[in-house]
mmCIF file of C-alpha atoms in Angstrom:
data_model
loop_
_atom_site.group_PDB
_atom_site.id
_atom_site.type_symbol
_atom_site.label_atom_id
_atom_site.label_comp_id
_atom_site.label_asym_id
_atom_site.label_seq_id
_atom_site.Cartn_x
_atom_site.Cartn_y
_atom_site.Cartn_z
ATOM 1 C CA UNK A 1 37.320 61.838 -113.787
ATOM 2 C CA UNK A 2 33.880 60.366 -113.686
ATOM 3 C CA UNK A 3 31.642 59.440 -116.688
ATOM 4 C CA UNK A 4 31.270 62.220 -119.429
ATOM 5 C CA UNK A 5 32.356 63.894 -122.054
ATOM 6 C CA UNK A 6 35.317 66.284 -121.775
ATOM 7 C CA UNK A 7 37.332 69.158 -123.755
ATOM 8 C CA UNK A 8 40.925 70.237 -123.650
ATOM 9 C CA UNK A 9 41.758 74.039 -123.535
ATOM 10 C CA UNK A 10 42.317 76.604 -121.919
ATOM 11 C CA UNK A 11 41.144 79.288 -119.360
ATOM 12 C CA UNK A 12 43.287 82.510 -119.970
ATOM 13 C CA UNK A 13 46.977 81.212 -119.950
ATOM 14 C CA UNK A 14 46.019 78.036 -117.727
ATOM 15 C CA UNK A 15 45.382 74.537 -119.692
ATOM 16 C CA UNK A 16 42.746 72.590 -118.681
ATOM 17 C CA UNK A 17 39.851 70.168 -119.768
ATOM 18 C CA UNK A 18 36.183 71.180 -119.785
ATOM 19 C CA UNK A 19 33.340 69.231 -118.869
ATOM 20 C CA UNK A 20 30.409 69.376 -121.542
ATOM 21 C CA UNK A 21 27.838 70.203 -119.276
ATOM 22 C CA UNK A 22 24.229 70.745 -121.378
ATOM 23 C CA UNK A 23 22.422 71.051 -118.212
ATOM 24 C CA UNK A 24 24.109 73.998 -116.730
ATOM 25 C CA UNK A 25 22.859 77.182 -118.035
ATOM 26 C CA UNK A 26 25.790 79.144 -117.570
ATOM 27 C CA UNK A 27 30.116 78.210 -117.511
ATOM 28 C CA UNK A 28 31.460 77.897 -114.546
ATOM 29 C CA UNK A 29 34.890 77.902 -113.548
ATOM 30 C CA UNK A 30 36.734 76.093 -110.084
ATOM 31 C CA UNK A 31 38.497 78.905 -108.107
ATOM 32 C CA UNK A 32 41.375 76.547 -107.708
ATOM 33 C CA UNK A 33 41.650 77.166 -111.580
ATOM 34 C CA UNK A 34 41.175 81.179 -111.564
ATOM 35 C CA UNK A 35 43.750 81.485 -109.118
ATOM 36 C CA UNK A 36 46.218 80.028 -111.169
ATOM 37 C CA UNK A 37 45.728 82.873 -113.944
ATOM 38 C CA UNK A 38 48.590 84.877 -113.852
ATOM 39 C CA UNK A 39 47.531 88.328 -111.413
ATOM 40 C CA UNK A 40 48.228 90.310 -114.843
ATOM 41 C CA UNK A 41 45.387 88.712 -116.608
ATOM 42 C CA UNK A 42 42.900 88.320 -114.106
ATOM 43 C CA UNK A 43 39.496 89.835 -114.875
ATOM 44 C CA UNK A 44 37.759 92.242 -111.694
ATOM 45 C CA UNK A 45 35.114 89.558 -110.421
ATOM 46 C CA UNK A 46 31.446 90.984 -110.134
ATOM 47 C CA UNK A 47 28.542 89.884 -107.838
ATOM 48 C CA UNK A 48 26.422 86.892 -109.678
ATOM 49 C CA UNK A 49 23.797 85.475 -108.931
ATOM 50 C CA UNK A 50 23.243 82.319 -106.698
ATOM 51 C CA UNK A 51 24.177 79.111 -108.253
ATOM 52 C CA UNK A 52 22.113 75.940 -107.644
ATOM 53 C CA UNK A 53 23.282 72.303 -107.912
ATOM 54 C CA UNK A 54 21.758 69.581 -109.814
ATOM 55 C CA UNK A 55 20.622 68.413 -106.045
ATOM 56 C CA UNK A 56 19.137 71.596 -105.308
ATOM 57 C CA UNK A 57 21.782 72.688 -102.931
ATOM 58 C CA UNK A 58 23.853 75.960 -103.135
ATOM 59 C CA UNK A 59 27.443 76.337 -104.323
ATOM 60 C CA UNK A 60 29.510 78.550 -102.532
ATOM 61 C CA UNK A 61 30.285 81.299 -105.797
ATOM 62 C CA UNK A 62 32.947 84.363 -105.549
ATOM 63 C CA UNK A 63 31.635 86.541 -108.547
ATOM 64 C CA UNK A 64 31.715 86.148 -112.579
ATOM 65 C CA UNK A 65 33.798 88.077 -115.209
ATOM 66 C CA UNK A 66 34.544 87.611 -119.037
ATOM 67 C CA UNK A 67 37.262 85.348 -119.433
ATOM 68 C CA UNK A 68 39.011 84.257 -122.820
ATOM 69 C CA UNK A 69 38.165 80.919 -123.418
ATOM 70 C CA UNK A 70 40.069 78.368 -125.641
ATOM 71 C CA UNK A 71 38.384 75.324 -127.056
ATOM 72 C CA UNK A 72 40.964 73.120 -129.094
ATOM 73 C CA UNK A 73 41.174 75.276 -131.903
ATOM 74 C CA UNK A 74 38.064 77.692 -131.210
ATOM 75 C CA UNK A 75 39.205 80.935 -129.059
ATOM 76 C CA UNK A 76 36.018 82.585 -127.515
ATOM 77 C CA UNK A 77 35.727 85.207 -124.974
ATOM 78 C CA UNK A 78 32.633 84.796 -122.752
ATOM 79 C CA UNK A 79 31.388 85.721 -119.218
ATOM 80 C CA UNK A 80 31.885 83.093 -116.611
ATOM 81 C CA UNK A 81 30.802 82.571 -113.014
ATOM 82 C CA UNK A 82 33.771 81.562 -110.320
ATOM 83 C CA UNK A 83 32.715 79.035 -107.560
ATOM 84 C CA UNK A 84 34.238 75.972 -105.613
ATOM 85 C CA UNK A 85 33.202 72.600 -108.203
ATOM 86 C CA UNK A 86 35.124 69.578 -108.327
ATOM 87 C CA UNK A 87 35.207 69.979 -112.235
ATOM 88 C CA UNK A 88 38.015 72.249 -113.358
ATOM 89 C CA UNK A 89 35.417 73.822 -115.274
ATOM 90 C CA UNK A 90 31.771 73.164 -117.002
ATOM 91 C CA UNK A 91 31.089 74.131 -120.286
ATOM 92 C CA UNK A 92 27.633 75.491 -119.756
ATOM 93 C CA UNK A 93 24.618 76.187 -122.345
ATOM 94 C CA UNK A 94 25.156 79.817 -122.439
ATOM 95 C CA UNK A 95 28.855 78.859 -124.766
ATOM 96 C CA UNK A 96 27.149 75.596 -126.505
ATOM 97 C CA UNK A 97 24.257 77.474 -127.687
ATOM 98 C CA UNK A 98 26.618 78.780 -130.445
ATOM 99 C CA UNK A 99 26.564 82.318 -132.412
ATOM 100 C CA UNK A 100 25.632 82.427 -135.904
ATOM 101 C CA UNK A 101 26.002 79.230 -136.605
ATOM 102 C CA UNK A 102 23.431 77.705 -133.809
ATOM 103 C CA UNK A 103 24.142 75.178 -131.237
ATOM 104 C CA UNK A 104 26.612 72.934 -131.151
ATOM 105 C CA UNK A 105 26.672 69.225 -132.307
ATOM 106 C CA UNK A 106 28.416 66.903 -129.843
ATOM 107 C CA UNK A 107 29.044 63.548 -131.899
ATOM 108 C CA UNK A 108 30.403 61.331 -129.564
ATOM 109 C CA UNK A 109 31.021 58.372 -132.326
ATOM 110 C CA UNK A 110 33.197 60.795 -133.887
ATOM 111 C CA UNK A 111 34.503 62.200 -130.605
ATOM 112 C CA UNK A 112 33.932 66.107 -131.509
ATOM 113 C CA UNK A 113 32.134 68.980 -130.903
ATOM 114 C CA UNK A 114 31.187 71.258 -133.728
ATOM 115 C CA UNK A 115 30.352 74.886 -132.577
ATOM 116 C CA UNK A 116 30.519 77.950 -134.960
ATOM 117 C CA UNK A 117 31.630 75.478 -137.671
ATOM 118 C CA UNK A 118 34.963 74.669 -135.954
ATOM 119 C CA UNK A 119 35.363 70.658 -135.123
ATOM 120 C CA UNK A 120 36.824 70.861 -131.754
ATOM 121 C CA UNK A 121 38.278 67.252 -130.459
ATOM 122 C CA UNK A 122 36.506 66.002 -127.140
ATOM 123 C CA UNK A 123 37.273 62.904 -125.220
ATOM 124 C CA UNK A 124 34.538 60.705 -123.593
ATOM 125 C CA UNK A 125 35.184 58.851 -120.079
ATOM 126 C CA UNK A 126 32.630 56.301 -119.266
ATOM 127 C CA UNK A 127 32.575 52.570 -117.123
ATOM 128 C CA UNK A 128 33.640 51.167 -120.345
ATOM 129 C CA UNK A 129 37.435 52.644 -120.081
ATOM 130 C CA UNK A 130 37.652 51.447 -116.604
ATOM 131 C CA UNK A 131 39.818 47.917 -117.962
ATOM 132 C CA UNK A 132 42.718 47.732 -119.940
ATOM 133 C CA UNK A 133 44.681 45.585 -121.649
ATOM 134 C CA UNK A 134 48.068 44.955 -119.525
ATOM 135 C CA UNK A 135 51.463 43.950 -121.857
ATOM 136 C CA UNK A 136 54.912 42.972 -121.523
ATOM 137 C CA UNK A 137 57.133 45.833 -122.179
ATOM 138 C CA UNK A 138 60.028 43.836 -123.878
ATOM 139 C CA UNK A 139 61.405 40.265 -124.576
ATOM 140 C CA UNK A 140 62.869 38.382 -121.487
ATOM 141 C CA UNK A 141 63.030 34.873 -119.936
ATOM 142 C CA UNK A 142 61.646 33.563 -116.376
ATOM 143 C CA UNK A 143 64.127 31.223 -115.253
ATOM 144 C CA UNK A 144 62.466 28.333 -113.782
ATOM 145 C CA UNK A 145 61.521 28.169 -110.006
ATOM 146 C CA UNK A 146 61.838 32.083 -109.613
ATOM 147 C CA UNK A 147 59.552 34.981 -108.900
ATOM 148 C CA UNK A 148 60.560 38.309 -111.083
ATOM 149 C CA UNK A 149 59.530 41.707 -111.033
ATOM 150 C CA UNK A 150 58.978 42.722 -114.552
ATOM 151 C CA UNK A 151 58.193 45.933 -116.801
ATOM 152 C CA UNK A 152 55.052 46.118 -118.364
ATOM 153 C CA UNK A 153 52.433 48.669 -120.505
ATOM 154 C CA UNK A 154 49.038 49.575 -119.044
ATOM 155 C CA UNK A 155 46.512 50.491 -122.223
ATOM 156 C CA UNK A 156 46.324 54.452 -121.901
ATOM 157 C CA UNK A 157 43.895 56.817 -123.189
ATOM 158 C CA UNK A 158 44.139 60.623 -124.100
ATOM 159 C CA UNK A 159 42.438 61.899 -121.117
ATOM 160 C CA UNK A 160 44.491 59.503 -118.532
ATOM 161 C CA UNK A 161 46.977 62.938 -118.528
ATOM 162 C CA UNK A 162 44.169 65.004 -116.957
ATOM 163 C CA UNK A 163 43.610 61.986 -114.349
ATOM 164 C CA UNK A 164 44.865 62.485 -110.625
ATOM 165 C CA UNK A 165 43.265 59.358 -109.261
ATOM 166 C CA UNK A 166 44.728 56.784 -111.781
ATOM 167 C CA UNK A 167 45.103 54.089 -109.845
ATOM 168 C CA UNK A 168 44.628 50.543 -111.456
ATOM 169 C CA UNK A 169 44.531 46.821 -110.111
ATOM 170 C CA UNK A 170 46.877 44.763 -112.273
ATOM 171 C CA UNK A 171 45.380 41.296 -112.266
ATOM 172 C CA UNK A 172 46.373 38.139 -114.336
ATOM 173 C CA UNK A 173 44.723 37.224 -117.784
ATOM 174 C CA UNK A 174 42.849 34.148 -118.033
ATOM 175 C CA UNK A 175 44.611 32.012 -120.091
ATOM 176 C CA UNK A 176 47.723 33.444 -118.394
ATOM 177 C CA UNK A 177 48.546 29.910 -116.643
ATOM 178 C CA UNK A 178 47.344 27.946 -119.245
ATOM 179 C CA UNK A 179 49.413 29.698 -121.912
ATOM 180 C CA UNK A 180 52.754 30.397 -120.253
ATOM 181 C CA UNK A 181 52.357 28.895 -116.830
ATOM 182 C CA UNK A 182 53.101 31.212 -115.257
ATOM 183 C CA UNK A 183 51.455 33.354 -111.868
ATOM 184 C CA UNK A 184 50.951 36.723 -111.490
ATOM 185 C CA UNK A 185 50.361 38.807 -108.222
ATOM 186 C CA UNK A 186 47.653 41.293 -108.289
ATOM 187 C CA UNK A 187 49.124 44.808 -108.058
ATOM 188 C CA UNK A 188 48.183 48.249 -107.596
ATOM 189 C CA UNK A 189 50.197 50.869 -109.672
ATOM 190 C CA UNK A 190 49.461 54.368 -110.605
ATOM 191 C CA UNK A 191 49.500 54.590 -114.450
ATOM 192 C CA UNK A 192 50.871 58.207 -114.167
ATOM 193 C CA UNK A 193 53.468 57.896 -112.481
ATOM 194 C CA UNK A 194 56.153 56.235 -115.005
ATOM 195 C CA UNK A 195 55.791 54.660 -118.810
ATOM 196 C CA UNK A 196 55.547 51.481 -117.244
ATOM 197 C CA UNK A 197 54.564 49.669 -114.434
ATOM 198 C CA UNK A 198 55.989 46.841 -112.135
ATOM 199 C CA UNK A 199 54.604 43.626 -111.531
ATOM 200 C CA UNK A 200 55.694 39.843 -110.343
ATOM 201 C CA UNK A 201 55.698 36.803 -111.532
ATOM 202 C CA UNK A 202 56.289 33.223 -110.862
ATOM 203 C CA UNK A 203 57.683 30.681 -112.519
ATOM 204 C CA UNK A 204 57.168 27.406 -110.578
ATOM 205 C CA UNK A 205 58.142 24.900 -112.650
ATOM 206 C CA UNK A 206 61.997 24.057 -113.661
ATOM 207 C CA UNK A 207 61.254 24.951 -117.455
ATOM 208 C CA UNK A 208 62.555 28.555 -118.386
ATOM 209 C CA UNK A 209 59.385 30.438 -120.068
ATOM 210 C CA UNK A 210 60.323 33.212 -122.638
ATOM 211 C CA UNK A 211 58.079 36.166 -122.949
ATOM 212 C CA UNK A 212 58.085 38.507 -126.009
ATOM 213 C CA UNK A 213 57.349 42.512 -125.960
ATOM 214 C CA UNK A 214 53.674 43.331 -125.875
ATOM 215 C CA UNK A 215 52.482 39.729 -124.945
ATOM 216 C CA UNK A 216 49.374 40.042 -123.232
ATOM 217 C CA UNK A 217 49.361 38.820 -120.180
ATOM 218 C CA UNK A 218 46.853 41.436 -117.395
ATOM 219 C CA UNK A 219 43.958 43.019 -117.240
ATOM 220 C CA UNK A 220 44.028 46.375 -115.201
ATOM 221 C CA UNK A 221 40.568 47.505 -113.748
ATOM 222 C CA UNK A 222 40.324 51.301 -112.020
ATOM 223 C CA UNK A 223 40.058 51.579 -108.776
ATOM 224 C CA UNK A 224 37.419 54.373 -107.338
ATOM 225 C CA UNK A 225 38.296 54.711 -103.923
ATOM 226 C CA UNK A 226 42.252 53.725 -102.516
ATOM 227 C CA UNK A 227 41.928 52.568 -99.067
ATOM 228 C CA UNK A 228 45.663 51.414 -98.451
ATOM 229 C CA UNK A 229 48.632 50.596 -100.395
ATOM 230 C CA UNK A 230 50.530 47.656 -99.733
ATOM 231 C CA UNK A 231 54.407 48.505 -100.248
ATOM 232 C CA UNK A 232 56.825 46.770 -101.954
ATOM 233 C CA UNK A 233 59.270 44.417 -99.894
ATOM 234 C CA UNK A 234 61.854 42.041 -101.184
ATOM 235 C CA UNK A 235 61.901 38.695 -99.408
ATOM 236 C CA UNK A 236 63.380 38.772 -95.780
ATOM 237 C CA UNK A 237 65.199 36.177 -95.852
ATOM 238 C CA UNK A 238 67.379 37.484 -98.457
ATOM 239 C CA UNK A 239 69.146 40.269 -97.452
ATOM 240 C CA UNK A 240 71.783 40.922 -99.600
ATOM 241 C CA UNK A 241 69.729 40.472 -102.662
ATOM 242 C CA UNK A 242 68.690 43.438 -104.865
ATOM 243 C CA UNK A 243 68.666 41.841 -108.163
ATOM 244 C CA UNK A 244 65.292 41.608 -110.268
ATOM 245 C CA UNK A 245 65.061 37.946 -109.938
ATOM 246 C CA UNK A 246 64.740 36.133 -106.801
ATOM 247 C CA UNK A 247 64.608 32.162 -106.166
ATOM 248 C CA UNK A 248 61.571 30.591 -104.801
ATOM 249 C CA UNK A 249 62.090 27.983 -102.061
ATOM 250 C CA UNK A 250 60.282 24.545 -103.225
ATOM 251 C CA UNK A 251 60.507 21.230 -102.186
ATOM 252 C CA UNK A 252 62.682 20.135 -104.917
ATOM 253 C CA UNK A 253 65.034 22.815 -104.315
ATOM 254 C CA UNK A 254 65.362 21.487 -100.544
ATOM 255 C CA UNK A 255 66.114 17.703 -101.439
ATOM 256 C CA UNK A 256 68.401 19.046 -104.004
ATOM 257 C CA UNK A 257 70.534 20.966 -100.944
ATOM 258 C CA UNK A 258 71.468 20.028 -97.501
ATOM 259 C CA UNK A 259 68.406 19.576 -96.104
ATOM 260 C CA UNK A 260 68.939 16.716 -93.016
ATOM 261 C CA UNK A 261 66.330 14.343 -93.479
ATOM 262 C CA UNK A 262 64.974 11.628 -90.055
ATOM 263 C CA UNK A 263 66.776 8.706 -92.106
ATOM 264 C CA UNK A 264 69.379 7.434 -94.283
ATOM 265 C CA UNK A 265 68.657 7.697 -98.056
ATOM 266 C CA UNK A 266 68.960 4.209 -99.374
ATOM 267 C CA UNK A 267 68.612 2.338 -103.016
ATOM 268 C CA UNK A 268 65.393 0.410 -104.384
ATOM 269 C CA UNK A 269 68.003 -2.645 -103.508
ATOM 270 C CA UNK A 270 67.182 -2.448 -100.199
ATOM 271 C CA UNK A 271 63.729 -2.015 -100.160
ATOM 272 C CA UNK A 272 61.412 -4.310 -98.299
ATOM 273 C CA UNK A 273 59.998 -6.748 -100.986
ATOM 274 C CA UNK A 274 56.408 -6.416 -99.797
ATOM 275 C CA UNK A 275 57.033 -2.246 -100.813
ATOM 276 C CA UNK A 276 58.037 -2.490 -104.255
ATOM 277 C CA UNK A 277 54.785 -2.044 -106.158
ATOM 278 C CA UNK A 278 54.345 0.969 -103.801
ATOM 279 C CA UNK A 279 58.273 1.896 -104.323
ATOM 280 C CA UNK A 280 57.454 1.986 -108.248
ATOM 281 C CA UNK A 281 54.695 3.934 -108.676
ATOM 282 C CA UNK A 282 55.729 6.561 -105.553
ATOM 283 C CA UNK A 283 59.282 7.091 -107.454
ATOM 284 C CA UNK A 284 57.296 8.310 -111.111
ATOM 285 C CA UNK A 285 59.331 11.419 -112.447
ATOM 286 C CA UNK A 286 61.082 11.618 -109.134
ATOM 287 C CA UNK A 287 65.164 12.982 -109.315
ATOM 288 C CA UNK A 288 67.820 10.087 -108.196
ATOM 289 C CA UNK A 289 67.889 12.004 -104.716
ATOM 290 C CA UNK A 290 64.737 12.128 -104.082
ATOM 291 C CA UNK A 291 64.279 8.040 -105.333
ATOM 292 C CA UNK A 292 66.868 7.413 -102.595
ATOM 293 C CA UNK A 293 65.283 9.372 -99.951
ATOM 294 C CA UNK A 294 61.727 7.567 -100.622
ATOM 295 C CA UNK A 295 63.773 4.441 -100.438
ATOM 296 C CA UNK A 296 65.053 5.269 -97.627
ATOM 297 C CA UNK A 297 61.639 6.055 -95.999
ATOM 298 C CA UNK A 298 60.165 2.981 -96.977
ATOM 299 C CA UNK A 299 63.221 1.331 -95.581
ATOM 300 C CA UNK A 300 63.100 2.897 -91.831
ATOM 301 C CA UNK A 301 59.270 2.802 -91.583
ATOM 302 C CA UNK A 302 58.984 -0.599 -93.437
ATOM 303 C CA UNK A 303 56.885 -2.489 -90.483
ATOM 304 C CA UNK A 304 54.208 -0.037 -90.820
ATOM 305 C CA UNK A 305 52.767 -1.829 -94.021
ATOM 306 C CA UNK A 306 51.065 -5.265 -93.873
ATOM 307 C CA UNK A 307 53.822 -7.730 -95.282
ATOM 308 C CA UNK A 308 50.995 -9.733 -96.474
ATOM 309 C CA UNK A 309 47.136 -10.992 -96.134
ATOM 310 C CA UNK A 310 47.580 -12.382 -92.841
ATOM 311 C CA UNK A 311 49.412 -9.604 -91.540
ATOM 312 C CA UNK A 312 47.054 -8.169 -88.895
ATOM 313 C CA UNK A 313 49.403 -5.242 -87.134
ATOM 314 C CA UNK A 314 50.463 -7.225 -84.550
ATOM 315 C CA UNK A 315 54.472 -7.222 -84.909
ATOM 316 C CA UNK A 316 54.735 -3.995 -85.936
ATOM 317 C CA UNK A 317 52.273 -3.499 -82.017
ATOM 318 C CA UNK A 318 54.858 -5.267 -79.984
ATOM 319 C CA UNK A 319 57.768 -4.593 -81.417
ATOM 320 C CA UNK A 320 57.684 -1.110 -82.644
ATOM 321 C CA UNK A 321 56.232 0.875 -80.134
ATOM 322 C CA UNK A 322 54.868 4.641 -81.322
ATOM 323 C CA UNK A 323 57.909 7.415 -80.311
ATOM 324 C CA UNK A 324 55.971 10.026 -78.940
ATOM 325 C CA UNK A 325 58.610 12.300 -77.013
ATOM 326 C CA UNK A 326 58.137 13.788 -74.336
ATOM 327 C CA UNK A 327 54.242 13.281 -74.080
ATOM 328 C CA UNK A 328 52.503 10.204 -72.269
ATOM 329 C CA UNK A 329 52.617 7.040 -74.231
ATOM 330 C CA UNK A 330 49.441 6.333 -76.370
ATOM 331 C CA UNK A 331 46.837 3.461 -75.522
ATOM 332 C CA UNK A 332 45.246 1.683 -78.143
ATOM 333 C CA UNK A 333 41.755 -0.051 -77.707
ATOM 334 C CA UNK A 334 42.032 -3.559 -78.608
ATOM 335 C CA UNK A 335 41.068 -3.950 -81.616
ATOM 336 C CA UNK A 336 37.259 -5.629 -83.163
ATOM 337 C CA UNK A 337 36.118 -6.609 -85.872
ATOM 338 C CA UNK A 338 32.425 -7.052 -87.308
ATOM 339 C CA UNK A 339 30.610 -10.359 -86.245
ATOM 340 C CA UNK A 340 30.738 -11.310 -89.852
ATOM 341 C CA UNK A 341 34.443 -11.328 -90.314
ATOM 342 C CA UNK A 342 34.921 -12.835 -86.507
ATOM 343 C CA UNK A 343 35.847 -16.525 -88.035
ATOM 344 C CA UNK A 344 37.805 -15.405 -90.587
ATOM 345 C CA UNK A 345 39.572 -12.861 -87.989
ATOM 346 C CA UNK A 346 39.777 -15.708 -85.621
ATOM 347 C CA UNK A 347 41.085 -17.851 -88.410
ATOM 348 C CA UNK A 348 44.619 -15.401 -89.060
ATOM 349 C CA UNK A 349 44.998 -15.172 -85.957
ATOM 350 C CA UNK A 350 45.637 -18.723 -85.064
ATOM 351 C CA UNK A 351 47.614 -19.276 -87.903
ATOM 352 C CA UNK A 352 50.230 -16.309 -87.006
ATOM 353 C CA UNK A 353 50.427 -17.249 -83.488
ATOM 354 C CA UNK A 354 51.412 -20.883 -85.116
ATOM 355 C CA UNK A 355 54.111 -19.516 -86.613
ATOM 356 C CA UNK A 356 55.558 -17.950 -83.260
ATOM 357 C CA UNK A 357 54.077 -15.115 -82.295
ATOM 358 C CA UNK A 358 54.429 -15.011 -78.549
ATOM 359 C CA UNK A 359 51.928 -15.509 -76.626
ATOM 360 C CA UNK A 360 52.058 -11.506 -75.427
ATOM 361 C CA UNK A 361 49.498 -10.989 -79.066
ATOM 362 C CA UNK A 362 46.778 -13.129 -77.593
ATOM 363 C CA UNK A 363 45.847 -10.275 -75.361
ATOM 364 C CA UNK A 364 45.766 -7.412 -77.543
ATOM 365 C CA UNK A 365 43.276 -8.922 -79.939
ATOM 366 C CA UNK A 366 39.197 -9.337 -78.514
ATOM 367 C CA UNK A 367 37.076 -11.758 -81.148
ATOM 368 C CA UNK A 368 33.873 -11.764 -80.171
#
């Protein structure tokens, strides 16, 4: 429906909603809508004359006839012209004009339409409807580290029953995250197609987060024009689950298993002594598995790190070459330092080679 104001009725024995139409001089009614009249009560359709658009163009008309017209509680019989509209009819001048009483009153802050002194309920549909409020449907729990498709309530209005096109983008709130922590996927649902509609969320942390019914926790937003649908699909990788709630693979969850790590996990005992300030602050809120398997890293790749001030690389050069498979072997430049720092360079140098570094390291260090 696009922006207007609209009336439910009916057009002979067929219910459907009129658009209040002040512009249009006379009522028109879509042929899609007078074919539905049962054959029984369908009025003989007379020649009319040609109907012109609000663009000036002409709309393709089959004839007019008195039909009996029902406006909430106001039954009216008036002449109406048949043609091919979009509208499932327009309530033209010619029936708001009134009788006795004069022309109607449309009060849209009071959403009706008085004409011959009957109130007759109308329904306005403007860019202001467009979002809605999005709401858990009933109390449940998001176990932690798990993605679930959930129930939830998109904000209706009267008129969403007359809507074909009611396609809505289900998008997280903003204080979502920040109140439950949880994430949301986007999702497109079609309000009119069940009471509620299906979305995901995720739970990343290891915290269980409780949800109670009508929690707000979307927005929904209309969307004009539906390009594509994306369907639903369960993860691949598990195909034997159809339940509602499906784990989400995280690093935690992998030390926790059998995941085969390069090295042996190992215990802060046996970490190098020159690593411990970096062992402590590394192994903050960290599991006992996953302390072990940093230890062990530190352990295995212990020469990497300077063991102290004078500590220039050079070991760790010599003895520990870089593994790199089946590729060529890399060359490092020799490495330099700035003039300024060549005596003290030159300086740690000497002093490590005094203490029996062969004389292999004289070569891979340039002072100049």
């Amino acid at each position: 429906m696009s922006d207007g104001v609209y009336v439910k009725g009916f057009v002979e024995d067929v219910p459907i909603v009129f658009t209040a139409d002040t512009v249009a001089s006379k009522t028109v009614i879509s042929s899609k809508v007078f074919k539905s009249v049962n054959q029984g009560r369908q009025p003989a359709l007379e020649k009319s004359s040609c109907l012109i658009g609000a663009g000036g163009t002409t709309i393709q008309e089959c004839g007019k006839a008195k039909f009996t017209l029902k406006l909430g509680p106001l039954e009216i019989t008036s002449e109406a012209i048949i043609a091919d509209i979009e509208d499932e009819a327009l309530l033209g001048y010619d029936v708001l004009k009134g009788r006795e009483h004069g022309a109607a009153d449309i009060l849209l802050s009071k959403n009706k339409i008085v004409l011959d002194g009957v109130e007759i309920p109308c329904f306005q549909v403007g860019k202001n409807d467009k979002t809605r409020r999005v709401v858990v449907a009933d109390d449940l729990n998001t176990p932690g580290q798990s993605e679930m498709i959930i129930d939830v309530y998109v904000s209706r209005k009267e008129e969403d029953d007359f809507d074909h096109e009611a396609e809505y983008l289900v998008e997280p709130s903003e204080h979502l995250a920040e109140r439950y922590k949880l994430a949301m996927a986007s999702t497109l649902v079609n309000i009119n197609q069940a009471t509620t509609c299906k979305v995901r969320v995720l739970n990343p942390f290891r915290e269980e987060v409780s949800l109670k019914q009508d929690a707000e926790i979307g927005k929904a937003e209309k969307i004009e024009r539906i390009v594509n649908v994306i369907a639903e699909q369960e993860n691949t990788r598990e195909t034997e689950n159809q339940a509602q709630v499906g784990r989400v693979e995280t690093r935690s969850n992998k030390h926790d298993g059998d995941m085969q790590l390069p090295f042996e996990p190992s215990t802060e005992e046996k970490v190098p002594r020159h690593l411990h300030d970096l062992f402590s602050k590394t192994i903050q809120g960290r599991s006992e598995k996953e302390k072990q398997a940093i230890a062990g890293l530190f352990g295995k790749y212990s020469s990497t790190f300077s063991t102290d001030e004078l500590d220039i690389g050079l070991t760790n050069l010599i003895e520990h070459s870089i593994d790199t498979g089946d590729a060529k072997p890399i060359k490092q430049r020799p490495r330099r330092v700035p003039l300024a720092f060549a005596n003290e360079e030159k300086q740690a140098i000497e002093d490590r080679l005094k203490k029996g570094l062969s004389k292999k390291a004289r070569h891979l260090v340039q002072v100049p």
